[in-house]
Amino acid sequence: MFDLLKKFFIQPKTTTTKPKKRNSANIEKEIFDFELSRSEYFNKEYSNDIFKYITKLNKGQKSKEKEFLSIEEKKELKINTRLKVPTNIIPFFIKEKIVNKNPKDLISNLANMIRSKKYLYNEVKKLKKTKNSYYKLSSVGDEKTCIWCKKMDNKVLSVNEDIIKLFNNNCKCDYPRSTTIAIIEG
Ligand SMILES: [Zn+2]
């Protein structure tokens, strides 16, 4: 079993990183590490490669994918045979966990998650810089929006609240699409 796919699942060397103080440069890595640690789909051994891949995606650098899974390979992985799945992303996953999933969607959700949480972090940072103490959250409110995000629509928050932590602990969206609205004081 899985003979066809064995070549994709060679274990790479692992590296450990110490937690750093949060800043604009490492915010993406912080969000990524958190999301990866709680995801059941991704093979943590490939953490560095997944991060590199996602960083490229979020920079709009489209990777030139030439090789795609064959129908047989997709059947072996129990994923929809009609999906176009690049072979180079397959090692990123725990194969038992991606049955009936679209690996490409899982990757893009993770990329979007990092982008949107970084966006929220930067928005709050800007508000702090312009001496705003409070702001409101505005959520999209469609069927893709989680209950918590809907509930948080129009809620007033302090700029001193850790926005990333707040979303990490509560938001159940594939990725948050909330925005911030400054409250003008005076
Ligand atoms: Zn949400």
Short mmCIF file of C-alpha atoms and ligand atoms in Angstrom, two decimals:
data_model
loop_
_atom_site.label_atom_id
_atom_site.label_comp_id
_atom_site.label_asym_id
_atom_site.label_seq_id
_atom_site.Cartn_x
_atom_site.Cartn_y
_atom_site.Cartn_z
CA MET A 1 0.00 0.00 0.00
CA PHE A 2 1.07 3.58 -0.74
CA ASP A 3 4.03 2.34 -2.74
CA LEU A 4 3.26 4.86 -5.44
CA LEU A 5 3.34 7.70 -2.94
CA LYS A 6 6.27 6.63 -0.80
CA LYS A 7 8.60 8.99 -2.62
CA PHE A 8 6.60 11.98 -1.34
CA PHE A 9 6.79 11.04 2.30
CA ILE A 10 10.47 10.96 3.09
CA GLN A 11 11.05 12.45 6.52
CA PRO A 12 13.12 15.65 6.48
CA LYS A 13 15.38 16.92 9.24
CA THR A 14 13.63 19.04 11.83
CA THR A 15 14.77 22.32 13.25
CA THR A 16 13.52 24.00 16.39
CA THR A 17 13.07 27.71 16.82
CA LYS A 18 12.98 29.69 20.06
CA PRO A 19 10.02 32.03 20.60
CA LYS A 20 10.90 35.60 19.67
CA LYS A 21 9.45 38.94 20.69
CA ARG A 22 6.64 39.92 18.34
CA ASN A 23 7.43 42.41 15.59
CA SER A 24 6.38 43.02 11.99
CA ALA A 25 9.09 40.73 10.68
CA ASN A 26 8.15 37.66 12.68
CA ILE A 27 4.40 38.16 13.02
CA GLU A 28 3.74 35.87 10.04
CA LYS A 29 5.85 33.13 11.56
CA GLU A 30 4.09 33.50 14.91
CA ILE A 31 0.66 33.14 13.30
CA PHE A 32 1.90 30.30 11.12
CA ASP A 33 3.38 28.36 14.07
CA PHE A 34 0.15 28.68 15.99
CA GLU A 35 -2.04 27.60 13.08
CA LEU A 36 0.22 24.71 12.22
CA SER A 37 0.34 23.46 15.80
CA ARG A 38 -3.43 23.24 15.95
CA SER A 39 -3.99 21.86 12.45
CA GLU A 40 -4.64 18.15 12.04
CA TYR A 41 -3.83 18.13 8.32
CA PHE A 42 -0.23 19.25 8.12
CA ASN A 43 2.92 17.25 8.67
CA LYS A 44 4.81 19.36 11.21
CA GLU A 45 8.10 17.87 10.08
CA TYR A 46 7.75 19.95 6.94
CA SER A 47 6.99 23.14 8.85
CA ASN A 48 9.85 25.13 7.28
CA ASP A 49 8.95 24.11 3.74
CA ILE A 50 5.25 24.84 4.29
CA PHE A 51 6.12 28.27 5.70
CA LYS A 52 8.32 29.08 2.69
CA TYR A 53 5.61 27.92 0.31
CA ILE A 54 2.92 29.98 2.04
CA THR A 55 5.10 33.09 2.29
CA LYS A 56 5.58 32.92 -1.48
CA LEU A 57 1.84 32.48 -2.00
CA ASN A 58 1.08 35.52 0.15
CA LYS A 59 3.64 37.58 -1.76
CA GLY A 60 1.74 36.73 -4.92
CA GLN A 61 4.60 34.66 -6.26
CA LYS A 62 2.87 31.89 -8.11
CA SER A 63 4.87 28.73 -7.93
CA LYS A 64 5.42 27.08 -11.28
CA GLU A 65 3.91 23.71 -10.65
CA LYS A 66 4.66 21.28 -13.43
CA GLU A 67 3.81 17.96 -11.86
CA PHE A 68 0.37 16.96 -10.73
CA LEU A 69 -0.95 13.82 -9.05
CA SER A 70 -2.07 11.09 -11.42
CA ILE A 71 -5.55 9.62 -11.10
CA GLU A 72 -4.01 6.51 -9.48
CA GLU A 73 -2.17 8.62 -6.93
CA LYS A 74 -5.32 10.54 -6.10
CA LYS A 75 -7.22 7.28 -5.71
CA GLU A 76 -4.56 6.04 -3.33
CA LEU A 77 -4.85 9.19 -1.26
CA LYS A 78 -8.66 9.01 -1.47
CA ILE A 79 -8.99 12.51 -2.82
CA ASN A 80 -11.35 13.62 -5.57
CA THR A 81 -9.81 12.41 -8.85
CA ARG A 82 -11.08 15.50 -10.66
CA LEU A 83 -8.99 17.87 -8.53
CA LYS A 84 -5.75 19.23 -9.97
CA VAL A 85 -3.25 18.71 -7.17
CA PRO A 86 0.44 19.66 -7.50
CA THR A 87 2.68 16.81 -6.34
CA ASN A 88 5.10 19.14 -4.55
CA ILE A 89 2.54 20.03 -1.84
CA ILE A 90 1.67 16.43 -0.95
CA PRO A 91 4.55 15.92 1.55
CA PHE A 92 3.12 18.84 3.56
CA PHE A 93 0.20 16.66 4.64
CA ILE A 94 -0.52 13.69 6.86
CA LYS A 95 -2.02 11.43 4.22
CA GLU A 96 -4.66 9.85 6.49
CA LYS A 97 -6.02 13.31 7.33
CA ILE A 98 -6.61 14.58 3.82
CA VAL A 99 -9.08 11.90 2.72
CA ASN A 100 -11.84 13.66 0.75
CA LYS A 101 -10.10 17.03 1.19
CA ASN A 102 -8.62 19.37 -1.37
CA PRO A 103 -4.95 19.85 -0.37
CA LYS A 104 -4.76 23.02 -2.45
CA ASP A 105 -7.65 24.56 -0.48
CA LEU A 106 -6.05 23.59 2.82
CA ILE A 107 -2.88 25.41 1.79
CA SER A 108 -4.70 28.50 0.58
CA ASN A 109 -6.84 28.67 3.73
CA LEU A 110 -3.65 28.60 5.80
CA ALA A 111 -2.13 31.32 3.63
CA ASN A 112 -5.28 33.44 3.94
CA MET A 113 -5.35 32.87 7.69
CA ILE A 114 -1.86 34.32 8.03
CA ARG A 115 -2.64 37.23 5.71
CA SER A 116 -5.85 38.23 7.46
CA LYS A 117 -4.50 37.97 11.00
CA LYS A 118 -1.43 39.94 10.00
CA TYR A 119 -3.76 42.53 8.47
CA LEU A 120 -5.70 42.86 11.75
CA TYR A 121 -2.45 43.14 13.71
CA ASN A 122 -1.20 45.91 11.41
CA GLU A 123 -4.51 47.77 11.55
CA VAL A 124 -4.43 47.88 15.36
CA LYS A 125 -0.79 48.93 15.23
CA LYS A 126 -1.72 51.84 12.95
CA LEU A 127 -4.53 52.87 15.33
CA LYS A 128 -2.06 52.91 18.21
CA LYS A 129 0.30 55.09 16.20
CA THR A 130 -2.46 57.60 15.45
CA LYS A 131 -3.26 57.68 19.19
CA ASN A 132 -6.62 55.98 18.93
CA SER A 133 -7.51 54.04 22.09
CA TYR A 134 -10.53 52.19 20.79
CA TYR A 135 -11.88 50.79 17.57
CA LYS A 136 -14.79 48.73 16.32
CA LEU A 137 -14.73 45.42 14.54
CA SER A 138 -16.74 45.00 11.40
CA SER A 139 -17.47 41.49 10.20
CA VAL A 140 -18.66 40.36 6.78
CA GLY A 141 -21.69 38.53 8.19
CA ASP A 142 -22.26 36.05 5.38
CA GLU A 143 -22.62 32.25 5.61
CA LYS A 144 -18.84 31.85 5.78
CA THR A 145 -18.61 34.08 8.87
CA CYS A 146 -18.44 32.22 12.20
CA ILE A 147 -20.90 32.89 15.04
CA TRP A 148 -18.27 34.65 17.13
CA CYS A 149 -17.30 37.04 14.32
CA LYS A 150 -20.97 37.84 13.73
CA LYS A 151 -21.40 38.50 17.45
CA MET A 152 -18.32 40.74 17.48
CA ASP A 153 -19.62 42.95 14.67
CA ASN A 154 -19.68 46.57 15.90
CA LYS A 155 -18.10 45.63 19.25
CA VAL A 156 -15.70 48.18 20.72
CA LEU A 157 -12.19 46.95 21.48
CA SER A 158 -9.14 48.53 23.08
CA VAL A 159 -5.99 48.87 20.98
CA ASN A 160 -4.16 47.27 23.90
CA GLU A 161 -6.02 44.02 23.49
CA ASP A 162 -4.02 41.33 21.69
CA ILE A 163 -6.08 41.07 18.51
CA ILE A 164 -4.29 37.97 17.23
CA LYS A 165 -4.80 36.12 20.49
CA LEU A 166 -8.45 37.17 20.55
CA PHE A 167 -9.06 35.72 17.08
CA ASN A 168 -6.92 32.66 17.79
CA ASN A 169 -9.03 31.85 20.82
CA ASN A 170 -12.46 32.55 19.38
CA CYS A 171 -12.78 32.78 15.61
CA LYS A 172 -13.91 29.62 13.81
CA CYS A 173 -13.87 31.01 10.25
CA ASP A 174 -11.70 29.32 7.60
CA TYR A 175 -9.88 32.63 7.93
CA PRO A 176 -11.18 35.89 9.49
CA ARG A 177 -12.41 38.60 7.14
CA SER A 178 -13.23 41.20 9.79
CA THR A 179 -11.96 44.75 9.46
CA THR A 180 -11.38 47.53 11.98
CA ILE A 181 -13.11 50.90 12.18
CA ALA A 182 -11.40 53.68 14.10
CA ILE A 183 -13.42 55.48 16.75
CA ILE A 184 -12.72 59.19 16.62
CA GLU A 185 -12.39 60.62 20.11
CA GLY A 186 -12.76 64.21 21.08
ZN ZN B 1 -14.63 34.09 12.65
#
